[in-house]
Amino acid sequence: MHTATSAAASPGRDDRADAVYKRIAWRFLPVLFACYVVAYLDRVNVGFAKLQMLNDLHLSEAAYGLGAGMFFIGYFIFEVPSNMLLYKVGARRWIARILITWALLSMATAWVGTPLQFYTVRFFLGVAEAGFYPGMLLYLTYWFPARRRGKMVALLTAGNPVSGMLGGPLSGYIMGAMAGVGGMAGWQWLFILEAFPGIVLGFIVLRRLDDRVADAVWMSAADRQLVEQDIAADMGVTTHGSVKDVFTSGRVWLLALILFGIIMGSYALSFWQPTIIKGTGIKEPLLIGFLSMIPYTAALIAMILTGRNADRRRERRWHVSGPALFAACGFVLCANTAGSSLLSMVGLTMVAAGVVSALPMFWALPTSFLSGAGAAAGIALINSLANLAGFISPAIIGWLKAYTGTLASGLYLVAGTLTMSALLVLFFIPAKLVNR
């Protein structure tokens, strides 16, 4: 069996491996990237729809926060079962199923007429999407060894800022241009039109993805063997290979808490950025959409540079904690500059660059010691527990805004959770375990 060390000692093998993994990346990453862009767009376009739908549905800020967060209750309940099913039946069919069903449910949001209907659709949207992101992370572990995976996860997660860059102007345009067409409001057309790409991608996934390296008929036998040897070498240094190992590991639960703090920041940005921009005096949805591109453009650049630097240095902990602390400072700035468009945009840019960079770097931590069924269960468990922040973040910020009349208290709270995550990484995650 080849080890990572022996592979690194052979320049000829390294050159060949570089070519093989580059080909694999071009085969799968464009499709997975597009799926992630569409998934994130369908998940958070409710933040833009909020600018109009609150009045139509007679929702308070607190009720909106609760409805936005209901997605994550369904997501939490079905995350681990969904990822285990993916492990059993294969990524190709399961990811396609997720894409198509969540797109149809996202489209159904256009016809909600009461707060209860809004809550119900958001809940089942979470059920439908459960397992999607951890499933893609698990899929990458089948094709890329740990030393190459950081860059791949960063490229995949680039779908987050790209979704923000494209989704803001697109959502603003749809809400303005389609208002009144067919007797429906702009926010209704937003949900309808932005659902179609998910359906199309579901059928593309069925044709494009291979469940295992052994199924890749487009690769030579020698190339398949190279990848399988690299993955097997990784398996030799993992410590959590079974479902039981995962559920009894304090380290896994600690990582869930760390990710929880980061995701608190991620969804505070996604669900409240349009509101923060509007609060500076900018009212036009299309202009709000274009301004929302700025933080996500900076985030895309920061995330790619962070991922490259982490892989080059083979260092993970500071590449999670540093961006998290940077985002915390951005939230503090936003909390104190509500009347200034310029300073609010600076704060939002710091937040986006920080949380978007921290998220893919975080996933290098658990995938360093999880493998096999343990990886399927562990990634899903960490992600499902942490994504409860997607429920708590909008709900508690909405409640605090209704109670205090300002977003500042909620933004301070999120800054605190990001700081907590950064400190937990530095003090409780051993460098020797993850820096490879």
Short mmCIF file of C-alpha atoms in Angstrom, two decimals:
data_model
loop_
_atom_site.label_atom_id
_atom_site.label_comp_id
_atom_site.label_asym_id
_atom_site.label_seq_id
_atom_site.Cartn_x
_atom_site.Cartn_y
_atom_site.Cartn_z
CA MET A 1 0.00 0.00 0.00
CA HIS A 2 1.28 3.47 -0.83
CA THR A 3 1.37 6.00 1.96
CA ALA A 4 1.08 9.75 1.70
CA THR A 5 4.77 9.93 2.58
CA SER A 6 5.90 7.52 -0.09
CA ALA A 7 3.79 9.29 -2.67
CA ALA A 8 5.34 12.62 -1.77
CA ALA A 9 8.81 11.11 -2.15
CA SER A 10 8.23 10.25 -5.83
CA PRO A 11 8.34 13.33 -8.10
CA GLY A 12 7.24 11.30 -11.12
CA ARG A 13 4.22 9.95 -9.30
CA ASP A 14 3.37 13.43 -8.03
CA ASP A 15 3.35 14.84 -11.57
CA ARG A 16 1.09 12.05 -12.77
CA ALA A 17 -1.16 12.41 -9.72
CA ASP A 18 -1.47 16.15 -10.35
CA ALA A 19 -2.77 15.44 -13.86
CA VAL A 20 -5.18 12.75 -12.64
CA TYR A 21 -6.70 14.90 -9.89
CA LYS A 22 -6.95 17.88 -12.22
CA ARG A 23 -8.99 15.76 -14.61
CA ILE A 24 -11.23 14.54 -11.79
CA ALA A 25 -11.76 18.11 -10.61
CA TRP A 26 -12.82 19.27 -14.07
CA ARG A 27 -15.17 16.30 -14.33
CA PHE A 28 -17.09 16.89 -11.10
CA LEU A 29 -16.39 20.33 -9.64
CA PRO A 30 -18.28 22.43 -12.23
CA VAL A 31 -21.45 20.38 -11.66
CA LEU A 32 -21.13 20.31 -7.86
CA PHE A 33 -20.30 24.02 -7.85
CA ALA A 34 -23.41 24.87 -9.88
CA CYS A 35 -25.50 22.71 -7.53
CA TYR A 36 -24.16 24.55 -4.51
CA VAL A 37 -24.82 27.98 -6.08
CA VAL A 38 -28.43 27.05 -6.81
CA ALA A 39 -28.89 25.40 -3.41
CA TYR A 40 -27.68 28.42 -1.51
CA LEU A 41 -29.75 30.74 -3.69
CA ASP A 42 -32.93 28.75 -3.03
CA ARG A 43 -32.12 28.62 0.68
CA VAL A 44 -31.58 32.33 1.29
CA ASN A 45 -33.61 34.13 -1.40
CA VAL A 46 -36.20 34.52 1.35
CA GLY A 47 -33.96 37.33 2.65
CA PHE A 48 -34.76 39.35 -0.46
CA ALA A 49 -38.38 38.21 -0.65
CA LYS A 50 -38.74 39.60 2.89
CA LEU A 51 -38.48 43.13 1.54
CA GLN A 52 -41.96 42.70 -0.01
CA MET A 53 -43.63 39.64 1.45
CA LEU A 54 -43.81 40.88 5.05
CA ASN A 55 -46.58 43.31 4.16
CA ASP A 56 -48.40 40.86 1.87
CA LEU A 57 -48.47 38.08 4.49
CA HIS A 58 -48.77 40.43 7.49
CA LEU A 59 -45.60 39.00 9.07
CA SER A 60 -43.75 40.68 11.93
CA GLU A 61 -39.95 40.70 12.06
CA ALA A 62 -40.06 37.98 14.71
CA ALA A 63 -42.45 35.84 12.66
CA TYR A 64 -40.21 36.21 9.61
CA GLY A 65 -37.18 35.15 11.64
CA LEU A 66 -39.06 32.10 12.89
CA GLY A 67 -40.20 31.15 9.40
CA ALA A 68 -36.76 31.61 7.88
CA GLY A 69 -35.33 29.41 10.61
CA MET A 70 -37.94 26.62 10.30
CA PHE A 71 -35.94 25.35 7.34
CA PHE A 72 -33.22 24.24 9.72
CA ILE A 73 -35.52 22.25 12.00
CA GLY A 74 -36.42 19.95 9.12
CA TYR A 75 -32.78 19.98 8.02
CA PHE A 76 -31.63 18.97 11.51
CA ILE A 77 -34.07 16.08 11.91
CA PHE A 78 -33.30 14.43 8.58
CA GLU A 79 -29.63 15.30 8.04
CA VAL A 80 -27.97 12.16 9.42
CA PRO A 81 -30.53 9.73 7.89
CA SER A 82 -30.18 11.48 4.54
CA ASN A 83 -26.39 11.25 4.50
CA MET A 84 -26.47 7.59 5.55
CA LEU A 85 -28.86 6.89 2.67
CA LEU A 86 -26.47 8.65 0.32
CA TYR A 87 -23.71 6.38 1.61
CA LYS A 88 -25.90 3.33 0.97
CA VAL A 89 -27.56 4.13 -2.38
CA GLY A 90 -24.88 6.31 -3.96
CA ALA A 91 -24.32 10.03 -4.40
CA ARG A 92 -25.58 10.26 -7.97
CA ARG A 93 -29.20 9.28 -7.33
CA TRP A 94 -29.47 10.82 -3.88
CA ILE A 95 -28.07 14.25 -4.76
CA ALA A 96 -30.32 14.34 -7.83
CA ARG A 97 -33.34 13.51 -5.63
CA ILE A 98 -32.41 16.30 -3.22
CA LEU A 99 -32.06 18.88 -6.01
CA ILE A 100 -35.39 18.12 -7.66
CA THR A 101 -37.54 17.86 -4.51
CA TRP A 102 -36.16 20.99 -2.86
CA ALA A 103 -36.57 22.99 -6.09
CA LEU A 104 -40.25 22.04 -6.25
CA LEU A 105 -40.77 22.98 -2.59
CA SER A 106 -38.93 26.27 -3.04
CA MET A 107 -41.26 27.04 -5.93
CA ALA A 108 -44.25 26.22 -3.71
CA THR A 109 -43.24 29.09 -1.40
CA ALA A 110 -44.66 31.44 -4.04
CA TRP A 111 -48.19 30.36 -3.11
CA VAL A 112 -48.09 30.59 0.67
CA GLY A 113 -50.79 32.87 1.96
CA THR A 114 -50.51 32.72 5.75
CA PRO A 115 -47.69 32.62 8.31
CA LEU A 116 -48.51 28.96 9.07
CA GLN A 117 -48.19 28.00 5.42
CA PHE A 118 -44.88 29.87 5.26
CA TYR A 119 -43.57 27.97 8.29
CA THR A 120 -44.75 24.63 6.87
CA VAL A 121 -43.14 25.05 3.46
CA ARG A 122 -39.86 26.22 5.01
CA PHE A 123 -39.83 23.17 7.28
CA PHE A 124 -40.31 20.71 4.41
CA LEU A 125 -37.77 22.60 2.31
CA GLY A 126 -35.27 21.77 5.05
CA VAL A 127 -36.36 18.12 5.00
CA ALA A 128 -35.83 17.98 1.23
CA GLU A 129 -32.37 19.57 1.31
CA ALA A 130 -31.09 17.61 4.32
CA GLY A 131 -27.85 15.84 3.49
CA PHE A 132 -26.99 17.94 0.45
CA TYR A 133 -23.87 19.81 1.56
CA PRO A 134 -22.45 17.08 3.83
CA GLY A 135 -23.23 14.63 1.04
CA MET A 136 -21.07 16.61 -1.37
CA LEU A 137 -18.30 16.79 1.23
CA LEU A 138 -18.52 13.03 1.70
CA TYR A 139 -18.39 12.61 -2.08
CA LEU A 140 -15.14 14.59 -2.24
CA THR A 141 -13.56 12.22 0.30
CA TYR A 142 -14.12 9.39 -2.21
CA TRP A 143 -12.08 11.17 -4.88
CA PHE A 144 -9.49 13.41 -3.20
CA PRO A 145 -7.01 12.59 -0.38
CA ALA A 146 -6.77 14.96 2.59
CA ARG A 147 -3.73 16.86 1.30
CA ARG A 148 -5.65 17.81 -1.88
CA ARG A 149 -9.12 18.17 -0.41
CA GLY A 150 -8.80 21.63 1.16
CA LYS A 151 -8.60 23.36 -2.21
CA MET A 152 -11.49 21.27 -3.58
CA VAL A 153 -13.74 22.12 -0.64
CA ALA A 154 -12.83 25.79 -1.01
CA LEU A 155 -13.69 25.72 -4.72
CA LEU A 156 -16.99 23.99 -3.98
CA THR A 157 -17.86 26.40 -1.19
CA ALA A 158 -17.10 29.29 -3.53
CA GLY A 159 -20.68 28.68 -4.57
CA ASN A 160 -21.69 30.56 -1.42
CA PRO A 161 -20.20 33.96 -2.38
CA VAL A 162 -20.94 33.43 -6.07
CA SER A 163 -24.57 32.82 -5.15
CA GLY A 164 -24.51 36.08 -3.21
CA MET A 165 -22.90 37.93 -6.11
CA LEU A 166 -25.39 36.65 -8.68
CA GLY A 167 -28.41 36.22 -6.45
CA GLY A 168 -28.55 39.79 -5.16
CA PRO A 169 -28.93 41.60 -8.49
CA LEU A 170 -31.00 38.75 -9.96
CA SER A 171 -33.41 38.71 -7.03
CA GLY A 172 -33.69 42.49 -7.04
CA TYR A 173 -34.36 42.53 -10.78
CA ILE A 174 -37.00 39.77 -10.64
CA MET A 175 -38.83 41.45 -7.76
CA GLY A 176 -38.95 44.74 -9.64
CA ALA A 177 -39.49 43.59 -13.22
CA MET A 178 -42.00 40.81 -12.54
CA ALA A 179 -44.17 42.63 -9.99
CA GLY A 180 -47.80 42.37 -11.08
CA VAL A 181 -47.15 39.96 -13.99
CA GLY A 182 -49.91 37.36 -14.07
CA GLY A 183 -51.47 39.00 -11.05
CA MET A 184 -48.61 37.87 -8.78
CA ALA A 185 -46.19 39.88 -6.66
CA GLY A 186 -42.49 40.17 -7.45
CA TRP A 187 -41.51 38.02 -4.47
CA GLN A 188 -43.71 35.19 -5.78
CA TRP A 189 -41.97 35.23 -9.15
CA LEU A 190 -38.66 35.21 -7.30
CA PHE A 191 -39.41 31.79 -5.80
CA ILE A 192 -40.82 30.40 -9.06
CA LEU A 193 -38.04 31.43 -11.43
CA GLU A 194 -35.13 30.66 -9.13
CA ALA A 195 -36.38 27.09 -8.62
CA PHE A 196 -36.05 25.93 -12.23
CA PRO A 197 -32.22 25.56 -12.30
CA GLY A 198 -32.39 23.06 -9.42
CA ILE A 199 -34.67 20.77 -11.43
CA VAL A 200 -32.40 20.93 -14.49
CA LEU A 201 -29.28 20.23 -12.40
CA GLY A 202 -30.93 17.20 -10.84
CA PHE A 203 -31.04 15.49 -14.23
CA ILE A 204 -27.49 16.61 -15.08
CA VAL A 205 -26.21 15.02 -11.85
CA LEU A 206 -27.83 11.71 -12.84
CA ARG A 207 -25.80 11.67 -16.05
CA ARG A 208 -22.51 13.19 -14.86
CA LEU A 209 -21.58 11.81 -11.43
CA ASP A 210 -20.05 8.41 -10.69
CA ASP A 211 -20.73 6.86 -7.28
CA ARG A 212 -17.27 5.31 -6.86
CA VAL A 213 -13.79 5.48 -8.38
CA ALA A 214 -14.29 1.92 -9.65
CA ASP A 215 -17.29 3.11 -11.70
CA ALA A 216 -15.30 5.81 -13.57
CA VAL A 217 -15.01 4.24 -17.03
CA TRP A 218 -13.60 7.54 -18.34
CA MET A 219 -10.42 6.89 -16.27
CA SER A 220 -7.74 4.33 -17.08
CA ALA A 221 -7.26 1.37 -14.74
CA ALA A 222 -3.89 2.79 -13.67
CA ASP A 223 -5.40 6.16 -12.79
CA ARG A 224 -8.21 4.54 -10.82
CA GLN A 225 -5.63 2.51 -8.92
CA LEU A 226 -3.61 5.63 -8.09
CA VAL A 227 -6.66 7.37 -6.60
CA GLU A 228 -7.74 4.28 -4.68
CA GLN A 229 -4.24 3.91 -3.19
CA ASP A 230 -4.19 7.56 -2.08
CA ILE A 231 -7.59 7.25 -0.45
CA ALA A 232 -6.56 4.00 1.23
CA ALA A 233 -3.43 5.71 2.61
CA ASP A 234 -5.69 8.39 4.12
CA MET A 235 -7.81 5.71 5.75
CA GLY A 236 -4.72 4.52 7.61
CA VAL A 237 -4.46 7.74 9.63
CA THR A 238 -8.15 8.29 10.42
CA THR A 239 -9.48 7.43 13.87
CA HIS A 240 -13.29 7.45 13.51
CA GLY A 241 -14.38 4.84 11.00
CA SER A 242 -17.69 3.66 12.46
CA VAL A 243 -20.99 5.29 13.37
CA LYS A 244 -20.46 4.32 17.03
CA ASP A 245 -17.07 6.08 17.06
CA VAL A 246 -18.74 9.25 15.85
CA PHE A 247 -21.60 9.42 18.35
CA THR A 248 -19.34 8.68 21.32
CA SER A 249 -16.60 11.12 20.33
CA GLY A 250 -16.33 14.33 22.34
CA ARG A 251 -14.24 15.77 19.53
CA VAL A 252 -17.11 15.41 17.05
CA TRP A 253 -19.54 17.21 19.39
CA LEU A 254 -16.94 19.94 19.98
CA LEU A 255 -16.60 20.45 16.23
CA ALA A 256 -20.38 20.75 15.95
CA LEU A 257 -20.27 23.56 18.55
CA ILE A 258 -17.45 25.30 16.66
CA LEU A 259 -19.34 25.13 13.37
CA PHE A 260 -22.51 26.32 15.14
CA GLY A 261 -20.79 29.60 16.04
CA ILE A 262 -19.56 30.13 12.48
CA ILE A 263 -22.94 29.36 10.94
CA MET A 264 -24.60 31.83 13.32
CA GLY A 265 -22.55 34.44 11.47
CA SER A 266 -23.16 32.99 8.02
CA TYR A 267 -26.95 33.11 8.27
CA ALA A 268 -27.02 36.43 10.06
CA LEU A 269 -25.34 37.75 6.92
CA SER A 270 -27.56 35.84 4.47
CA PHE A 271 -30.92 36.62 6.06
CA TRP A 272 -30.26 40.17 7.28
CA GLN A 273 -27.82 41.76 4.81
CA PRO A 274 -30.61 43.22 2.63
CA THR A 275 -32.25 44.62 5.78
CA ILE A 276 -28.96 46.15 6.99
CA ILE A 277 -28.42 47.83 3.61
CA LYS A 278 -32.03 49.04 3.50
CA GLY A 279 -31.59 50.45 7.02
CA THR A 280 -28.96 52.88 5.74
CA GLY A 281 -31.61 54.60 3.61
CA ILE A 282 -31.39 52.62 0.35
CA LYS A 283 -34.87 51.45 -0.68
CA GLU A 284 -34.69 50.21 -4.29
CA PRO A 285 -34.48 46.35 -4.38
CA LEU A 286 -32.26 46.28 -7.49
CA LEU A 287 -29.75 48.71 -5.93
CA ILE A 288 -29.75 46.68 -2.71
CA GLY A 289 -29.05 43.63 -4.85
CA PHE A 290 -26.09 45.24 -6.60
CA LEU A 291 -24.63 46.49 -3.31
CA SER A 292 -24.91 42.99 -1.87
CA MET A 293 -22.46 41.85 -4.56
CA ILE A 294 -19.60 43.79 -2.97
CA PRO A 295 -19.20 41.73 0.23
CA TYR A 296 -19.55 38.44 -1.64
CA THR A 297 -17.03 39.44 -4.31
CA ALA A 298 -14.48 40.19 -1.59
CA ALA A 299 -15.44 36.95 0.15
CA LEU A 300 -14.79 34.88 -2.98
CA ILE A 301 -11.28 36.30 -3.33
CA ALA A 302 -10.53 35.90 0.39
CA MET A 303 -11.79 32.31 0.45
CA ILE A 304 -9.68 31.18 -2.52
CA LEU A 305 -6.53 32.84 -1.12
CA THR A 306 -7.16 31.35 2.33
CA GLY A 307 -7.66 27.85 0.91
CA ARG A 308 -4.48 28.02 -1.15
CA ASN A 309 -2.46 29.31 1.77
CA ALA A 310 -3.81 26.62 4.09
CA ASP A 311 -2.90 23.84 1.66
CA ARG A 312 0.54 25.29 0.97
CA ARG A 313 1.38 25.62 4.66
CA ARG A 314 -0.61 22.51 5.67
CA GLU A 315 -2.04 24.55 8.53
CA ARG A 316 -5.77 24.46 9.37
CA ARG A 317 -6.51 25.90 12.81
CA TRP A 318 -5.47 29.52 12.26
CA HIS A 319 -7.13 29.46 8.84
CA VAL A 320 -10.44 28.81 10.65
CA SER A 321 -10.02 30.99 13.72
CA GLY A 322 -8.48 34.02 11.97
CA PRO A 323 -11.35 34.52 9.49
CA ALA A 324 -13.91 33.91 12.27
CA LEU A 325 -12.40 36.69 14.40
CA PHE A 326 -12.28 38.99 11.35
CA ALA A 327 -16.01 38.39 10.76
CA ALA A 328 -16.75 39.09 14.44
CA CYS A 329 -15.09 42.50 14.07
CA GLY A 330 -17.25 43.13 10.99
CA PHE A 331 -20.47 42.48 12.92
CA VAL A 332 -19.35 44.86 15.68
CA LEU A 333 -18.71 47.52 13.03
CA CYS A 334 -22.17 46.98 11.49
CA ALA A 335 -23.79 47.28 14.92
CA ASN A 336 -22.27 50.72 15.38
CA THR A 337 -22.70 52.21 11.89
CA ALA A 338 -26.41 51.78 11.12
CA GLY A 339 -26.68 55.27 9.63
CA SER A 340 -23.69 55.05 7.29
CA SER A 341 -23.94 53.17 4.00
CA LEU A 342 -20.15 53.22 3.54
CA LEU A 343 -19.21 51.90 6.97
CA SER A 344 -22.02 49.34 6.93
CA MET A 345 -20.72 48.02 3.60
CA VAL A 346 -17.20 47.81 5.05
CA GLY A 347 -18.55 45.83 8.00
CA LEU A 348 -20.60 43.53 5.77
CA THR A 349 -17.55 42.94 3.57
CA MET A 350 -15.49 41.94 6.62
CA VAL A 351 -18.28 39.60 7.72
CA ALA A 352 -18.62 37.96 4.31
CA ALA A 353 -14.87 37.54 3.82
CA GLY A 354 -14.53 36.05 7.31
CA VAL A 355 -17.39 33.58 7.46
CA VAL A 356 -17.08 32.46 3.84
CA SER A 357 -13.35 31.76 4.33
CA ALA A 358 -13.83 30.02 7.69
CA LEU A 359 -16.48 27.55 6.50
CA PRO A 360 -14.47 25.51 3.96
CA MET A 361 -11.41 25.66 6.20
CA PHE A 362 -13.48 24.22 9.04
CA TRP A 363 -14.34 21.10 7.03
CA ALA A 364 -10.66 20.21 6.76
CA LEU A 365 -10.80 19.51 10.52
CA PRO A 366 -13.35 16.63 10.77
CA THR A 367 -12.40 15.05 7.43
CA SER A 368 -8.86 14.65 8.79
CA PHE A 369 -9.95 11.92 11.20
CA LEU A 370 -13.28 10.59 9.87
CA SER A 371 -13.53 7.79 7.33
CA GLY A 372 -15.97 5.27 5.84
CA ALA A 373 -19.40 5.06 7.47
CA GLY A 374 -17.97 7.23 10.24
CA ALA A 375 -17.38 10.01 7.72
CA ALA A 376 -20.95 9.77 6.41
CA ALA A 377 -22.43 9.90 9.92
CA GLY A 378 -19.88 12.31 11.38
CA ILE A 379 -20.08 14.95 8.66
CA ALA A 380 -23.88 14.77 8.77
CA LEU A 381 -24.03 14.91 12.58
CA ILE A 382 -21.69 17.90 12.79
CA ASN A 383 -23.51 19.71 10.00
CA SER A 384 -27.02 18.99 11.29
CA LEU A 385 -26.28 20.08 14.86
CA ALA A 386 -24.42 23.17 13.71
CA ASN A 387 -27.13 24.13 11.25
CA LEU A 388 -29.54 24.59 14.13
CA ALA A 389 -27.80 27.96 14.12
CA GLY A 390 -29.70 28.57 10.90
CA PHE A 391 -32.89 28.41 12.97
CA ILE A 392 -31.60 30.20 16.05
CA SER A 393 -29.75 33.01 14.25
CA PRO A 394 -32.68 34.55 12.31
CA ALA A 395 -35.19 33.75 15.06
CA ILE A 396 -33.24 35.35 17.91
CA ILE A 397 -32.10 38.33 15.81
CA GLY A 398 -35.70 38.89 14.69
CA TRP A 399 -36.91 38.69 18.30
CA LEU A 400 -34.18 41.05 19.55
CA LYS A 401 -34.95 43.50 16.75
CA ALA A 402 -38.64 43.46 17.63
CA TYR A 403 -37.86 43.83 21.34
CA THR A 404 -35.14 46.51 21.13
CA GLY A 405 -36.04 48.21 17.86
CA THR A 406 -32.53 47.71 16.48
CA LEU A 407 -30.37 44.97 14.95
CA ALA A 408 -27.34 45.92 17.06
CA SER A 409 -27.96 43.54 19.96
CA GLY A 410 -28.37 40.58 17.62
CA LEU A 411 -25.18 41.49 15.74
CA TYR A 412 -23.23 41.65 19.00
CA LEU A 413 -24.53 38.21 19.91
CA VAL A 414 -23.35 36.75 16.60
CA ALA A 415 -19.94 38.41 17.00
CA GLY A 416 -19.70 36.60 20.33
CA THR A 417 -20.46 33.18 18.85
CA LEU A 418 -17.81 33.67 16.15
CA THR A 419 -15.25 34.61 18.80
CA MET A 420 -16.20 31.52 20.80
CA SER A 421 -15.63 29.29 17.77
CA ALA A 422 -12.23 30.81 17.06
CA LEU A 423 -11.05 30.26 20.62
CA LEU A 424 -12.35 26.68 20.76
CA VAL A 425 -10.38 25.81 17.62
CA LEU A 426 -7.16 27.28 18.98
CA PHE A 427 -7.38 25.81 22.47
CA PHE A 428 -9.04 22.42 21.96
CA ILE A 429 -8.18 21.11 18.45
CA PRO A 430 -4.68 19.53 18.37
CA ALA A 431 -2.53 20.85 15.52
CA LYS A 432 -0.94 17.45 14.91
CA LEU A 433 -4.36 15.95 14.19
CA VAL A 434 -5.46 18.35 11.45
CA ASN A 435 -2.37 20.04 9.99
CA ARG A 436 -1.67 17.78 7.04
#
